[in-house]
Short mmCIF file of N, CA and C in Angstrom, two decimals:
data_model
loop_
_atom_site.label_atom_id
_atom_site.label_comp_id
_atom_site.label_asym_id
_atom_site.label_seq_id
_atom_site.Cartn_x
_atom_site.Cartn_y
_atom_site.Cartn_z
N UNK A 253 -0.66 -7.67 3.29
CA UNK A 253 0.73 -7.80 2.93
C UNK A 253 1.08 -9.25 2.61
N UNK A 254 0.52 -10.16 3.40
CA UNK A 254 0.80 -11.58 3.18
C UNK A 254 0.17 -12.06 1.87
N UNK A 255 -1.04 -11.57 1.57
CA UNK A 255 -1.71 -11.96 0.33
C UNK A 255 -0.92 -11.47 -0.88
N UNK A 256 -0.39 -10.24 -0.79
CA UNK A 256 0.40 -9.68 -1.88
C UNK A 256 1.63 -10.54 -2.14
N UNK A 257 2.32 -10.97 -1.09
CA UNK A 257 3.51 -11.82 -1.23
C UNK A 257 3.14 -13.17 -1.85
N UNK A 258 1.99 -13.73 -1.44
CA UNK A 258 1.55 -15.01 -2.00
C UNK A 258 1.25 -14.87 -3.49
N UNK A 259 0.53 -13.82 -3.88
CA UNK A 259 0.17 -13.62 -5.29
C UNK A 259 1.43 -13.38 -6.13
N UNK A 260 2.37 -12.62 -5.59
CA UNK A 260 3.62 -12.38 -6.31
C UNK A 260 4.41 -13.68 -6.48
N UNK A 261 4.48 -14.50 -5.44
CA UNK A 261 5.17 -15.79 -5.54
C UNK A 261 4.48 -16.71 -6.54
N UNK A 262 3.16 -16.68 -6.56
CA UNK A 262 2.40 -17.49 -7.52
C UNK A 262 2.69 -17.04 -8.95
N UNK A 263 2.73 -15.73 -9.18
CA UNK A 263 3.03 -15.20 -10.51
C UNK A 263 4.42 -15.59 -10.98
N UNK A 264 5.40 -15.50 -10.08
CA UNK A 264 6.78 -15.88 -10.43
C UNK A 264 6.86 -17.39 -10.71
N UNK A 265 6.14 -18.18 -9.93
CA UNK A 265 6.10 -19.62 -10.16
C UNK A 265 5.52 -19.93 -11.54
N UNK A 266 4.45 -19.23 -11.91
CA UNK A 266 3.88 -19.44 -13.25
C UNK A 266 4.86 -19.02 -14.34
N UNK A 267 5.59 -17.93 -14.11
CA UNK A 267 6.61 -17.52 -15.09
C UNK A 267 7.66 -18.60 -15.26
N UNK A 268 8.12 -19.15 -14.15
CA UNK A 268 9.13 -20.19 -14.23
C UNK A 268 8.61 -21.45 -14.92
N UNK A 269 7.40 -21.86 -14.56
CA UNK A 269 6.81 -23.05 -15.19
C UNK A 269 6.58 -22.85 -16.68
N UNK A 270 6.07 -21.68 -17.04
CA UNK A 270 5.86 -21.38 -18.45
C UNK A 270 7.15 -21.34 -19.23
N UNK A 271 8.18 -20.71 -18.65
CA UNK A 271 9.48 -20.66 -19.31
C UNK A 271 10.10 -22.04 -19.46
N UNK A 272 9.98 -22.86 -18.42
CA UNK A 272 10.50 -24.22 -18.47
C UNK A 272 9.76 -25.05 -19.52
N UNK A 273 8.46 -24.88 -19.58
CA UNK A 273 7.66 -25.62 -20.58
C UNK A 273 8.04 -25.20 -22.00
N UNK A 274 8.27 -23.90 -22.20
CA UNK A 274 8.71 -23.45 -23.52
C UNK A 274 10.11 -23.97 -23.85
N UNK A 275 10.97 -24.01 -22.84
CA UNK A 275 12.34 -24.50 -23.04
C UNK A 275 12.35 -25.97 -23.44
N UNK A 276 11.47 -26.76 -22.82
CA UNK A 276 11.40 -28.19 -23.12
C UNK A 276 10.84 -28.43 -24.51
N UNK A 277 9.95 -27.53 -24.98
CA UNK A 277 9.45 -27.68 -26.34
C UNK A 277 7.95 -27.76 -26.48
N UNK A 278 7.19 -27.56 -25.40
CA UNK A 278 5.73 -27.58 -25.49
C UNK A 278 5.22 -26.15 -25.59
N UNK A 279 5.38 -25.54 -26.73
CA UNK A 279 5.13 -24.11 -26.91
C UNK A 279 3.72 -23.63 -26.60
N UNK A 280 2.67 -24.24 -27.13
CA UNK A 280 1.33 -23.66 -26.90
C UNK A 280 0.94 -23.57 -25.43
N UNK A 281 1.17 -24.61 -24.69
CA UNK A 281 0.80 -24.60 -23.27
C UNK A 281 1.70 -23.67 -22.47
N UNK A 282 2.97 -23.70 -22.75
CA UNK A 282 3.93 -22.88 -22.01
C UNK A 282 3.74 -21.40 -22.25
N UNK A 283 3.35 -21.03 -23.45
CA UNK A 283 3.16 -19.61 -23.77
C UNK A 283 2.00 -19.02 -22.97
N UNK A 284 0.91 -19.75 -22.85
CA UNK A 284 -0.24 -19.27 -22.07
C UNK A 284 0.10 -19.10 -20.60
N UNK A 285 0.81 -20.08 -20.04
CA UNK A 285 1.20 -20.01 -18.64
C UNK A 285 2.18 -18.86 -18.42
N UNK A 286 3.09 -18.67 -19.35
CA UNK A 286 4.07 -17.59 -19.26
C UNK A 286 3.39 -16.22 -19.30
N UNK A 287 2.45 -16.04 -20.20
CA UNK A 287 1.74 -14.75 -20.30
C UNK A 287 0.90 -14.51 -19.05
N UNK A 288 0.20 -15.51 -18.57
CA UNK A 288 -0.61 -15.37 -17.35
C UNK A 288 0.27 -15.03 -16.15
N UNK A 289 1.41 -15.69 -16.03
CA UNK A 289 2.34 -15.39 -14.95
C UNK A 289 2.90 -13.98 -15.05
N UNK A 290 3.17 -13.52 -16.26
CA UNK A 290 3.68 -12.16 -16.45
C UNK A 290 2.62 -11.13 -16.06
N UNK A 291 1.37 -11.38 -16.41
CA UNK A 291 0.28 -10.46 -16.04
C UNK A 291 0.11 -10.37 -14.53
N UNK A 292 0.12 -11.50 -13.86
CA UNK A 292 -0.04 -11.52 -12.41
C UNK A 292 1.14 -10.82 -11.73
N UNK A 293 2.35 -11.13 -12.18
CA UNK A 293 3.54 -10.55 -11.56
C UNK A 293 3.61 -9.05 -11.76
N UNK A 294 3.44 -8.57 -12.98
CA UNK A 294 3.52 -7.12 -13.23
C UNK A 294 2.36 -6.39 -12.58
N UNK A 295 1.19 -6.98 -12.59
CA UNK A 295 0.04 -6.34 -11.93
C UNK A 295 0.25 -6.19 -10.43
N UNK A 296 0.86 -7.18 -9.82
CA UNK A 296 1.11 -7.13 -8.38
C UNK A 296 2.22 -6.13 -8.05
N UNK A 297 3.24 -6.08 -8.86
CA UNK A 297 4.36 -5.16 -8.60
C UNK A 297 3.92 -3.71 -8.76
N UNK A 298 3.12 -3.42 -9.78
CA UNK A 298 2.76 -2.04 -10.08
C UNK A 298 1.39 -1.62 -9.57
N UNK A 299 0.81 -2.37 -8.65
CA UNK A 299 -0.50 -1.99 -8.12
C UNK A 299 -0.40 -0.70 -7.31
N UNK A 300 -1.51 0.03 -7.25
CA UNK A 300 -1.55 1.25 -6.46
C UNK A 300 -1.61 0.87 -4.99
N UNK A 301 -0.82 1.56 -4.22
CA UNK A 301 -0.77 1.28 -2.79
C UNK A 301 -1.62 2.29 -2.03
N UNK A 302 -1.98 1.94 -0.83
CA UNK A 302 -2.77 2.79 0.05
C UNK A 302 -2.01 4.08 0.32
N UNK A 303 -2.65 5.23 0.12
CA UNK A 303 -2.04 6.53 0.36
C UNK A 303 -2.26 6.92 1.82
N UNK A 304 -1.20 6.91 2.61
CA UNK A 304 -1.34 7.20 4.03
C UNK A 304 -1.55 8.69 4.27
N UNK A 305 -2.36 9.05 5.23
CA UNK A 305 -2.62 10.46 5.53
C UNK A 305 -1.38 11.16 6.07
N UNK A 306 -1.32 12.46 5.82
CA UNK A 306 -0.21 13.28 6.29
C UNK A 306 -0.68 14.17 7.43
N UNK A 307 0.23 14.51 8.34
CA UNK A 307 -0.10 15.40 9.44
C UNK A 307 0.05 16.87 9.04
N UNK A 308 0.64 17.13 7.87
CA UNK A 308 0.78 18.51 7.39
C UNK A 308 -0.27 18.80 6.34
N UNK A 309 -0.81 19.99 6.40
CA UNK A 309 -1.87 20.39 5.47
C UNK A 309 -1.29 20.51 4.06
N UNK A 310 -2.04 20.05 3.04
CA UNK A 310 -1.55 20.13 1.66
C UNK A 310 -1.26 21.58 1.26
N UNK A 311 -0.34 21.75 0.33
CA UNK A 311 0.13 23.06 -0.09
C UNK A 311 -0.85 23.79 -1.00
N UNK A 312 -0.34 24.85 -1.66
CA UNK A 312 -1.18 25.66 -2.53
C UNK A 312 -1.75 24.85 -3.69
N UNK A 313 -2.94 25.21 -4.11
CA UNK A 313 -3.61 24.52 -5.21
C UNK A 313 -4.56 23.44 -4.74
N UNK A 314 -4.48 23.05 -3.47
CA UNK A 314 -5.35 22.00 -2.94
C UNK A 314 -6.54 22.65 -2.24
N UNK A 315 -7.71 22.06 -2.45
CA UNK A 315 -8.94 22.53 -1.83
C UNK A 315 -9.55 21.41 -1.01
N UNK A 316 -10.10 21.74 0.16
CA UNK A 316 -10.75 20.68 0.95
C UNK A 316 -12.04 20.23 0.27
N UNK A 317 -12.35 18.96 0.40
CA UNK A 317 -13.62 18.42 -0.09
C UNK A 317 -14.51 18.14 1.11
N UNK A 318 -15.71 17.68 0.86
CA UNK A 318 -16.63 17.32 1.94
C UNK A 318 -16.39 15.90 2.46
N UNK A 319 -15.42 15.22 1.88
CA UNK A 319 -15.16 13.83 2.24
C UNK A 319 -14.32 13.75 3.52
N UNK A 320 -14.83 13.06 4.50
CA UNK A 320 -14.07 12.74 5.70
C UNK A 320 -14.32 11.27 6.03
N UNK A 321 -13.35 10.66 6.67
CA UNK A 321 -13.50 9.26 7.06
C UNK A 321 -12.56 8.98 8.23
N UNK A 322 -12.75 7.85 8.83
CA UNK A 322 -11.87 7.40 9.90
C UNK A 322 -10.81 6.49 9.27
N UNK A 323 -9.53 6.87 9.41
CA UNK A 323 -8.44 6.09 8.84
C UNK A 323 -8.39 4.72 9.52
N UNK A 324 -8.44 3.63 8.75
CA UNK A 324 -8.45 2.31 9.36
C UNK A 324 -7.14 1.93 10.05
N UNK A 325 -6.04 2.57 9.69
CA UNK A 325 -4.75 2.25 10.29
C UNK A 325 -4.55 2.99 11.60
N UNK A 326 -4.80 4.33 11.60
CA UNK A 326 -4.53 5.14 12.78
C UNK A 326 -5.76 5.39 13.64
N UNK A 327 -6.95 5.27 13.05
CA UNK A 327 -8.18 5.56 13.77
C UNK A 327 -8.48 7.05 13.87
N UNK A 328 -7.71 7.88 13.16
CA UNK A 328 -7.90 9.33 13.20
C UNK A 328 -8.89 9.79 12.14
N UNK A 329 -9.58 10.90 12.42
CA UNK A 329 -10.49 11.51 11.44
C UNK A 329 -9.64 12.13 10.34
N UNK A 330 -9.93 11.80 9.10
CA UNK A 330 -9.11 12.21 7.97
C UNK A 330 -9.95 12.99 6.97
N UNK A 331 -9.37 14.10 6.47
CA UNK A 331 -10.02 14.93 5.45
C UNK A 331 -9.38 14.64 4.10
N UNK A 332 -10.18 14.76 3.05
CA UNK A 332 -9.68 14.60 1.69
C UNK A 332 -9.53 15.98 1.06
N UNK A 333 -8.36 16.25 0.47
CA UNK A 333 -8.09 17.49 -0.25
C UNK A 333 -7.85 17.15 -1.71
N UNK A 334 -8.22 18.07 -2.61
CA UNK A 334 -8.20 17.81 -4.04
C UNK A 334 -7.55 18.98 -4.78
N UNK A 335 -6.69 18.67 -5.75
CA UNK A 335 -6.10 19.69 -6.62
C UNK A 335 -6.80 19.62 -7.96
N UNK A 336 -7.66 20.61 -8.30
CA UNK A 336 -8.43 20.52 -9.54
C UNK A 336 -7.57 20.59 -10.80
N UNK A 337 -6.38 21.16 -10.72
CA UNK A 337 -5.52 21.26 -11.92
C UNK A 337 -4.89 19.93 -12.28
N UNK A 338 -4.48 19.16 -11.28
CA UNK A 338 -3.78 17.90 -11.54
C UNK A 338 -4.64 16.66 -11.29
N UNK A 339 -5.72 16.82 -10.52
CA UNK A 339 -6.56 15.68 -10.17
C UNK A 339 -6.01 14.89 -8.98
N UNK A 340 -4.92 15.35 -8.40
CA UNK A 340 -4.30 14.65 -7.27
C UNK A 340 -5.15 14.81 -6.01
N UNK A 341 -5.18 13.76 -5.22
CA UNK A 341 -5.89 13.78 -3.94
C UNK A 341 -4.87 13.55 -2.83
N UNK A 342 -5.03 14.29 -1.74
CA UNK A 342 -4.19 14.10 -0.56
C UNK A 342 -5.08 13.97 0.66
N UNK A 343 -4.58 13.30 1.67
CA UNK A 343 -5.34 13.01 2.86
C UNK A 343 -4.65 13.62 4.06
N UNK A 344 -5.42 14.32 4.89
CA UNK A 344 -4.88 15.11 5.98
C UNK A 344 -5.59 14.76 7.28
N UNK A 345 -4.82 14.44 8.33
CA UNK A 345 -5.40 14.17 9.62
C UNK A 345 -5.14 15.34 10.55
N UNK A 346 -6.09 15.62 11.37
CA UNK A 346 -5.94 16.74 12.34
C UNK A 346 -5.53 16.19 13.66
#
């Protein structure tokens, strides 16, 4: 969580520096910094987050897979369920 906040702050800082550089009139350098800052910021905001396991069994259309693991957050044994029609995966703890 702390790393995500640092990367987001760094991306926003690059956006500000790039925008300021473009505003002052140094276009080539400012444009590169602005684009790099935009990539870092949008990538951090829209990254996929960890899907936490649910205590309720997935609904119709989901099939259990052979995948099981120990959830690093709760320490519980977790099963992976898969919906072949949508490709969605859900995680279920017993």
